[in-house]
Amino acid sequence: MTNHQEHLTHRGAISQHVQALPASGIRKFFDLINSTDGVISLGVGEPDFVTPQGIRNAAVKSIDDGLTHYTSNYGLPELRQLIAQHLYKLYGVEYDPASEVIITTGVSEAINLAMLAIVDRGDEVIGPDPSYVAYLPTVLLAGGVYVPVPTLAENDFRMKAEDIEELITPRTKAIFFGYPCNPTGAIMEHDDLLAVAEVAKRHNLFVISDEIYDRLVYGVEHTCFASLPDMKDRTLLMGGFSKAYAMTGWRLGYTCARRDLTEAMMRVHQYITMSAPTAAQYAGLEAMRNGEEDVRGMVAEYDRRRQMMVGELNDMGLTCFEPKGAFYCFPSVAITGMSDESFSEALLIEEKVAVVPGSAFGQFGVGHVRICYAADYDELVDALKRVRRFVERHRPK
Ligand code: PLP
C-alpha cells in the first residue's frame, strides 16, 4: 500500500457528509418489491402514462436533425421564453427568460442548486415533515440543517405559518416546501401561503418552492408562491416536466429566481451538469407548445382514480383525508394496529401490493402509508380489493 492509500484508508473511504446522509427508507423497500414476483406496485411516484407521442417525436426529430450538442448553460432560449410565458399566463408572475431562468436536469438538480447557492454551513432550513425524501439530504449535502415542521392529518397535512415561526432562529436561512405535497397529496390554500409569506417577510427569509406538481390539482387552483405580494424576490421557484407531462425519464426541470440568485445557481449548474440534456429540452419545447390537452386528459384521469381510491380507503377503515393534489393518498393504518412498516411489508408479502411506509418521509409520516394512484384504473381496483382483504384479516376482532 502506498503512503497515499494508507492515508486515505486511515481517514475512511467515504466522506463524512455522505456518511451523515440517512439511508432512504424508500430504497430499502424497493429492494424488497423488486425481489417479489407479480406485485402491483403503487409505490413509485411517477406517472403510469408514457410521454405523449408528439413530445417524443420532437425529441427524435431533434436528434435526426443533428441537434446533439450542448445548449447554452442556461438552456435553450426558446424554452426559457416559453416557461416564462407559461408562468405569466398561469400565475401572473414575470421572469426575464434571459437572466432569471435556468433549465435543469430535473427538479432534483434544481433543488440542489438552490441549496448550494444559498446555504452556508450550519444554516437552518425549515421544511415540512413528512416531505419528499430528497429534501432533508439536499439540505445536509449543502452543509445545512433541515428543521422539520410537523404537518398533521387533522390539519390535512398543511404547514401552519405559526408552527414555522416558532422554529425560526438566528441561523434560519430559508423555508423549503413543495405543494401539492409528496407524500401526502396535501395542498396549501392561498391564505395558508399568504401567512407563510408574511413570516418570510417578517424574518427576512428565502423561500424555496418546489412546484413540480402545480398542474396536478383537483377542484382547486394552484397558487404559485412567487406570485404572492413581494414574494418574487425572495422565492427560488422550482418547476418541472416529470409529473405534468409524464416525462420522468427525460430529466428536465427549471429554476426561476431573481437575477443574482439565478447567477449563483448558474455557477453551480455549469460545473455540475453544464446543461440539461439537449433532446429532452426539445421535448420540453414541444410540451410547452402543444402539451396542454395531454395534461388536461391525464389530470382528469388521475382525478377519477383519486376519487375512487379515497372512497375505497375510507370505506375499508384506512382513514384518509381528501388529497387535492399530486397523485398520492396517505391513509392512516391505525385500524390494523400495525406500524406503517409492518403494514407495508405484510401487505407486500401476503397480497403482493406495494405501498410505501409513511415513516420513510419523516417522523410525522409514522402510522400512514403512501399509495400512488398513477396506475391503471383496473389495476388500482384490483389492488384495493387486495388491500381490503388484508385489512379485514388484520383488523383486531
Ligand atoms: N420534487 C418532488 C416533490 C418530487 O416528488 C419529485 C419526484 O418524485 C421530484 C421533485 C423530482 O423531480 P424530477 O424528476 O424533476 O427530478
PDB file of C-alpha atoms in Angstrom, residues 102-117 138 176 208-210 236-240 251-256 265 268-269 273:
ATOM      1  CA  ILE A 102     -32.204  28.025 -15.778  1.00  0.00           C
ATOM      2  CA  ILE A 103     -33.179  24.741 -17.414  1.00  0.00           C
ATOM      3  CA  THR A 104     -32.004  21.917 -15.146  1.00  0.00           C
ATOM      4  CA  THR A 105     -31.665  18.169 -15.106  1.00  0.00           C
ATOM      5  CA  GLY A 106     -34.970  17.683 -13.350  1.00  0.00           C
ATOM      6  CA  VAL A 107     -36.225  19.400 -10.224  1.00  0.00           C
ATOM      7  CA  SER A 108     -33.780  17.101  -8.452  1.00  0.00           C
ATOM      8  CA  GLU A 109     -30.914  19.186  -9.766  1.00  0.00           C
ATOM      9  CA  ALA A 110     -32.858  22.411  -9.266  1.00  0.00           C
ATOM     10  CA  ILE A 111     -33.310  21.892  -5.514  1.00  0.00           C
ATOM     11  CA  ASN A 112     -29.633  21.027  -5.151  1.00  0.00           C
ATOM     12  CA  LEU A 113     -28.665  24.212  -6.991  1.00  0.00           C
ATOM     13  CA  ALA A 114     -30.902  26.256  -4.729  1.00  0.00           C
ATOM     14  CA  MET A 115     -29.398  24.790  -1.559  1.00  0.00           C
ATOM     15  CA  LEU A 116     -25.807  25.035  -2.723  1.00  0.00           C
ATOM     16  CA  ALA A 117     -26.388  28.613  -3.817  1.00  0.00           C
ATOM     17  CA  THR A 138     -30.244  18.065  -0.132  1.00  0.00           C
ATOM     18  CA  PHE A 176     -38.356  24.945   1.796  1.00  0.00           C
ATOM     19  CA  ILE A 208     -37.640  27.534  -1.952  1.00  0.00           C
ATOM     20  CA  SER A 209     -40.901  26.444  -3.504  1.00  0.00           C
ATOM     21  CA  ASP A 210     -40.894  23.109  -5.331  1.00  0.00           C
ATOM     22  CA  LEU A 236     -36.499  30.307  -5.652  1.00  0.00           C
ATOM     23  CA  LEU A 237     -39.179  28.638  -7.742  1.00  0.00           C
ATOM     24  CA  MET A 238     -38.584  25.077  -8.933  1.00  0.00           C
ATOM     25  CA  GLY A 239     -40.679  23.600 -11.709  1.00  0.00           C
ATOM     26  CA  GLY A 240     -40.590  20.539 -13.869  1.00  0.00           C
ATOM     27  CA  ARG A 251     -34.639  14.626 -16.657  1.00  0.00           C
ATOM     28  CA  LEU A 252     -35.935  18.098 -17.274  1.00  0.00           C
ATOM     29  CA  GLY A 253     -36.809  20.885 -14.871  1.00  0.00           C
ATOM     30  CA  TYR A 254     -36.131  24.558 -14.247  1.00  0.00           C
ATOM     31  CA  THR A 255     -35.429  27.217 -11.657  1.00  0.00           C
ATOM     32  CA  CYS A 256     -36.816  30.741 -11.685  1.00  0.00           C
ATOM     33  CA  MET A 265     -27.286  28.782  -9.082  1.00  0.00           C
ATOM     34  CA  VAL A 268     -23.059  25.580  -9.504  1.00  0.00           C
ATOM     35  CA  HIS A 269     -25.027  24.287 -12.502  1.00  0.00           C
ATOM     36  CA  THR A 273     -24.140  19.349 -15.421  1.00  0.00           C
TER      37      THR A 273
END
